[in-house]
Short mmCIF file of C-alpha atoms in Angstrom, two decimals:
data_model
loop_
_atom_site.label_atom_id
_atom_site.label_comp_id
_atom_site.label_asym_id
_atom_site.label_seq_id
_atom_site.Cartn_x
_atom_site.Cartn_y
_atom_site.Cartn_z
CA THR F 1 130.10 96.02 137.79
CA GLU F 2 129.81 98.99 135.43
CA GLN F 3 129.65 96.59 132.46
CA LYS F 4 126.97 94.52 134.24
CA GLY F 5 124.96 97.70 134.82
CA LYS F 6 125.12 98.61 131.12
CA THR F 7 124.15 95.08 130.09
CA LYS F 8 121.29 95.06 132.58
CA SER F 9 119.99 98.44 131.38
CA LEU F 10 120.26 97.33 127.73
CA SER F 11 118.33 94.13 128.41
CA LEU F 12 115.74 96.10 130.39
CA ALA F 13 115.37 98.56 127.48
CA GLY F 14 115.11 95.63 125.07
CA ALA F 15 112.45 93.99 127.24
CA MET F 16 110.50 97.25 127.44
CA ASN F 17 110.83 97.68 123.67
CA ASN F 18 109.73 94.06 123.19
CA ARG F 19 106.73 94.61 125.48
CA ALA F 20 105.80 97.76 123.56
CA MET F 21 106.14 95.86 120.28
CA LYS F 22 103.85 93.08 121.55
CA LYS F 23 101.25 95.64 122.62
CA MET F 24 101.48 97.35 119.24
CA LEU F 25 101.08 94.02 117.38
CA PHE F 26 98.11 93.15 119.60
CA PHE F 27 96.56 96.52 118.79
CA TYR F 28 97.16 96.10 115.03
CA LEU F 29 95.68 92.61 115.08
CA PHE F 30 92.66 93.81 117.05
CA ILE F 31 92.03 96.68 114.60
CA LEU F 32 92.48 94.41 111.57
CA LEU F 33 90.09 91.78 112.92
CA SER F 34 87.56 94.45 113.86
CA ILE F 35 87.66 95.87 110.33
CA VAL F 36 87.24 92.39 108.86
CA TRP F 37 84.29 91.78 111.20
CA MET F 38 82.60 95.01 110.15
CA ALA F 39 83.23 94.29 106.48
CA LEU F 40 81.78 90.79 106.74
CA THR F 41 78.72 91.69 108.80
CA SER F 42 77.95 94.97 107.01
CA SER F 43 76.08 96.04 110.09
CA PHE F 44 76.66 98.87 112.53
CA HIS F 45 74.10 97.84 115.14
CA TRP F 46 75.61 98.20 118.58
CA GLN F 47 75.02 94.49 119.39
CA GLU F 48 76.93 93.35 116.31
CA LEU F 49 79.72 95.85 116.90
CA LEU F 50 80.03 94.75 120.53
CA ALA F 51 80.09 91.08 119.53
CA GLY F 52 82.70 91.83 116.86
CA MET F 53 84.90 93.79 119.26
CA LEU F 54 84.66 91.03 121.87
CA ILE F 55 85.50 88.30 119.36
CA SER F 56 88.33 90.42 117.92
CA LEU F 57 89.69 90.99 121.43
CA ILE F 58 89.66 87.26 122.27
CA ILE F 59 91.23 86.26 118.96
CA SER F 60 93.86 89.01 119.31
CA LEU F 61 94.77 87.79 122.79
CA LEU F 62 95.08 84.22 121.54
CA LEU F 63 96.90 84.92 118.26
CA SER F 64 99.15 87.92 118.90
CA LYS F 65 102.11 85.63 119.70
CA SER F 66 101.50 83.58 116.55
CA TYR F 67 101.29 86.79 114.53
CA THR F 68 104.95 87.56 115.27
CA GLU F 69 106.06 83.94 114.83
CA LEU F 70 104.52 83.81 111.34
CA GLY F 71 106.69 86.70 110.25
CA LEU F 72 103.73 88.90 109.43
CA PRO F 73 104.70 92.55 109.06
CA VAL F 74 103.57 95.30 111.35
CA LEU F 75 100.72 97.07 109.63
CA ASN F 76 101.06 100.71 108.73
CA LEU F 77 98.96 103.02 106.61
CA ARG F 78 100.97 102.34 103.44
CA ARG F 79 100.69 98.56 103.80
CA LEU F 80 96.99 98.81 104.56
CA LEU F 81 96.44 100.97 101.46
CA PHE F 82 98.35 98.47 99.30
CA LEU F 83 96.35 95.61 100.86
CA PHE F 84 93.09 97.21 99.72
CA ILE F 85 94.55 97.89 96.26
CA TYR F 86 95.79 94.28 96.13
CA ILE F 87 92.34 92.91 97.00
CA ALA F 88 90.80 95.03 94.22
CA VAL F 89 93.45 93.83 91.73
CA LEU F 90 92.92 90.21 92.81
CA PHE F 91 89.14 90.45 92.33
CA ASN F 92 89.65 92.09 88.93
CA GLU F 93 92.04 89.32 87.84
CA ILE F 94 89.64 86.63 89.09
CA ILE F 95 86.77 88.15 87.09
CA LYS F 96 88.90 88.47 83.92
CA ALA F 97 90.15 84.89 84.26
CA ASN F 98 86.62 83.58 84.86
CA ILE F 99 85.42 85.24 81.67
CA ASP F 100 88.41 83.85 79.74
CA VAL F 101 87.89 80.29 80.96
CA ALA F 102 84.10 80.47 80.44
CA TYR F 103 84.68 81.71 76.88
CA ARG F 104 87.04 78.79 76.23
CA VAL F 105 84.39 76.36 77.46
CA ILE F 106 81.61 77.93 75.36
CA HIS F 107 83.76 78.19 72.22
CA PRO F 108 85.62 74.89 71.92
CA LYS F 109 87.71 76.20 68.99
CA MET F 110 89.49 78.61 71.37
CA PRO F 111 93.07 77.49 71.83
CA ILE F 112 93.88 75.51 74.94
CA LYS F 113 97.51 74.64 75.40
CA PRO F 114 97.83 73.33 78.96
CA GLY F 115 101.24 72.99 80.49
CA ILE F 116 103.44 73.54 83.50
CA VAL F 117 105.56 76.68 83.66
CA VAL F 118 107.92 78.15 86.20
CA ILE F 119 107.74 81.68 87.52
CA LYS F 120 110.40 83.32 89.66
CA THR F 121 109.50 85.45 92.64
CA GLU F 122 111.50 88.14 94.37
CA LEU F 123 109.45 87.77 97.54
CA LYS F 124 111.54 86.63 100.51
CA SER F 125 109.08 85.74 103.27
CA ASP F 126 107.28 82.41 103.22
CA ILE F 127 103.94 84.02 104.03
CA ALA F 128 104.26 86.38 101.04
CA LYS F 129 105.10 83.46 98.73
CA MET F 130 102.11 81.55 100.08
CA VAL F 131 99.76 84.48 99.42
CA LEU F 132 101.19 84.81 95.89
CA ALA F 133 100.70 81.08 95.25
CA ASN F 134 97.12 81.19 96.56
CA SER F 135 96.34 84.29 94.49
CA ILE F 136 97.56 82.56 91.35
CA THR F 137 95.48 79.48 92.23
CA LEU F 138 92.36 81.61 92.85
CA THR F 139 92.48 82.96 89.30
CA PRO F 140 90.85 80.37 87.00
CA GLY F 141 93.17 78.96 84.37
CA THR F 142 96.20 78.83 86.66
CA PHE F 143 97.04 76.52 89.54
CA THR F 144 100.11 76.62 91.76
CA LEU F 145 101.56 73.13 92.09
CA ASP F 146 104.58 73.82 94.30
CA ILE F 147 106.85 76.47 95.72
CA LEU F 148 110.54 75.59 95.37
CA GLY F 149 112.67 78.35 96.87
CA ASP F 150 112.13 81.40 94.68
CA ASN F 151 110.34 79.42 91.96
CA LEU F 152 106.67 78.55 91.69
CA LEU F 153 105.48 75.68 89.49
CA ILE F 154 102.24 76.72 87.80
CA HIS F 155 99.78 74.69 85.72
CA TRP F 156 98.50 77.08 83.06
CA ILE F 157 95.45 76.31 80.91
CA ASN F 158 96.82 78.20 77.91
CA VAL F 159 100.60 78.48 77.95
CA ARG F 160 101.49 81.67 76.07
CA ALA F 161 105.17 81.71 77.02
CA GLU F 162 107.73 79.26 78.34
CA ASN F 163 110.54 81.64 79.21
CA VAL F 164 110.74 82.12 83.00
CA ASP F 165 111.00 85.91 82.73
CA GLU F 166 108.01 86.13 80.41
CA THR F 167 105.83 83.75 82.45
CA THR F 168 106.77 85.67 85.60
CA ARG F 169 105.70 88.91 83.94
CA ILE F 170 102.38 87.49 82.70
CA ILE F 171 101.34 85.44 85.73
CA GLY F 172 103.10 86.69 88.85
CA GLU F 173 104.04 90.32 88.42
CA ARG F 174 100.45 91.56 88.57
CA PHE F 175 100.28 90.39 92.21
CA GLU F 176 103.88 90.51 93.33
CA LYS F 177 104.37 94.27 93.06
CA TYR F 178 101.66 94.76 95.71
CA LEU F 179 102.70 91.84 97.89
CA ARG F 180 106.24 93.18 98.02
CA VAL F 181 104.97 96.37 99.68
CA ILE F 182 102.57 94.53 101.99
CA PHE F 183 104.89 91.79 103.26
CA GLU F 184 108.50 92.80 102.77
CA SER F 185 110.27 95.15 105.19
CA GLU F 186 110.99 98.71 104.16
CA ASN F 187 114.76 98.25 104.31
CA SER F 188 115.01 95.12 102.16
#
């Protein structure tokens, strides 16, 4: 009976901890969606804020379970900071790649050496690999064809290297160092 009491108290503590975790994830999701709403509307009128809070609340209620099932990390200040830095880096890379591709179109003598290369990622979660693949695809001149385990197949408009380590450094490393902080757990 003493063993049953310990097991029961452990499962009760686990359930309470699980409930607290769900509330915390709901809160994080609500805050994140509210910030996205405010950023997209660029308005601080009380009607828009109220509508945004209401929509964020409904979406948070509906998606908080999916949030944990997707393997998304719990947001903290460090991850949020790196997310904003990552978005700035992504926009910068998109602008640089747009200029490069536009220059190649305008000046036909610019070298174009299309090909498929492989990059290796150290990211472990599927969601992090998906964000990396989409980030690479968003930058003109590169297109992610497939994710095979820890490797990404990339179509590159101007192949400058064929060695996996070198292509990883040129194409993937600029994003991966931020995604590692955002998506991977602190103890991995």
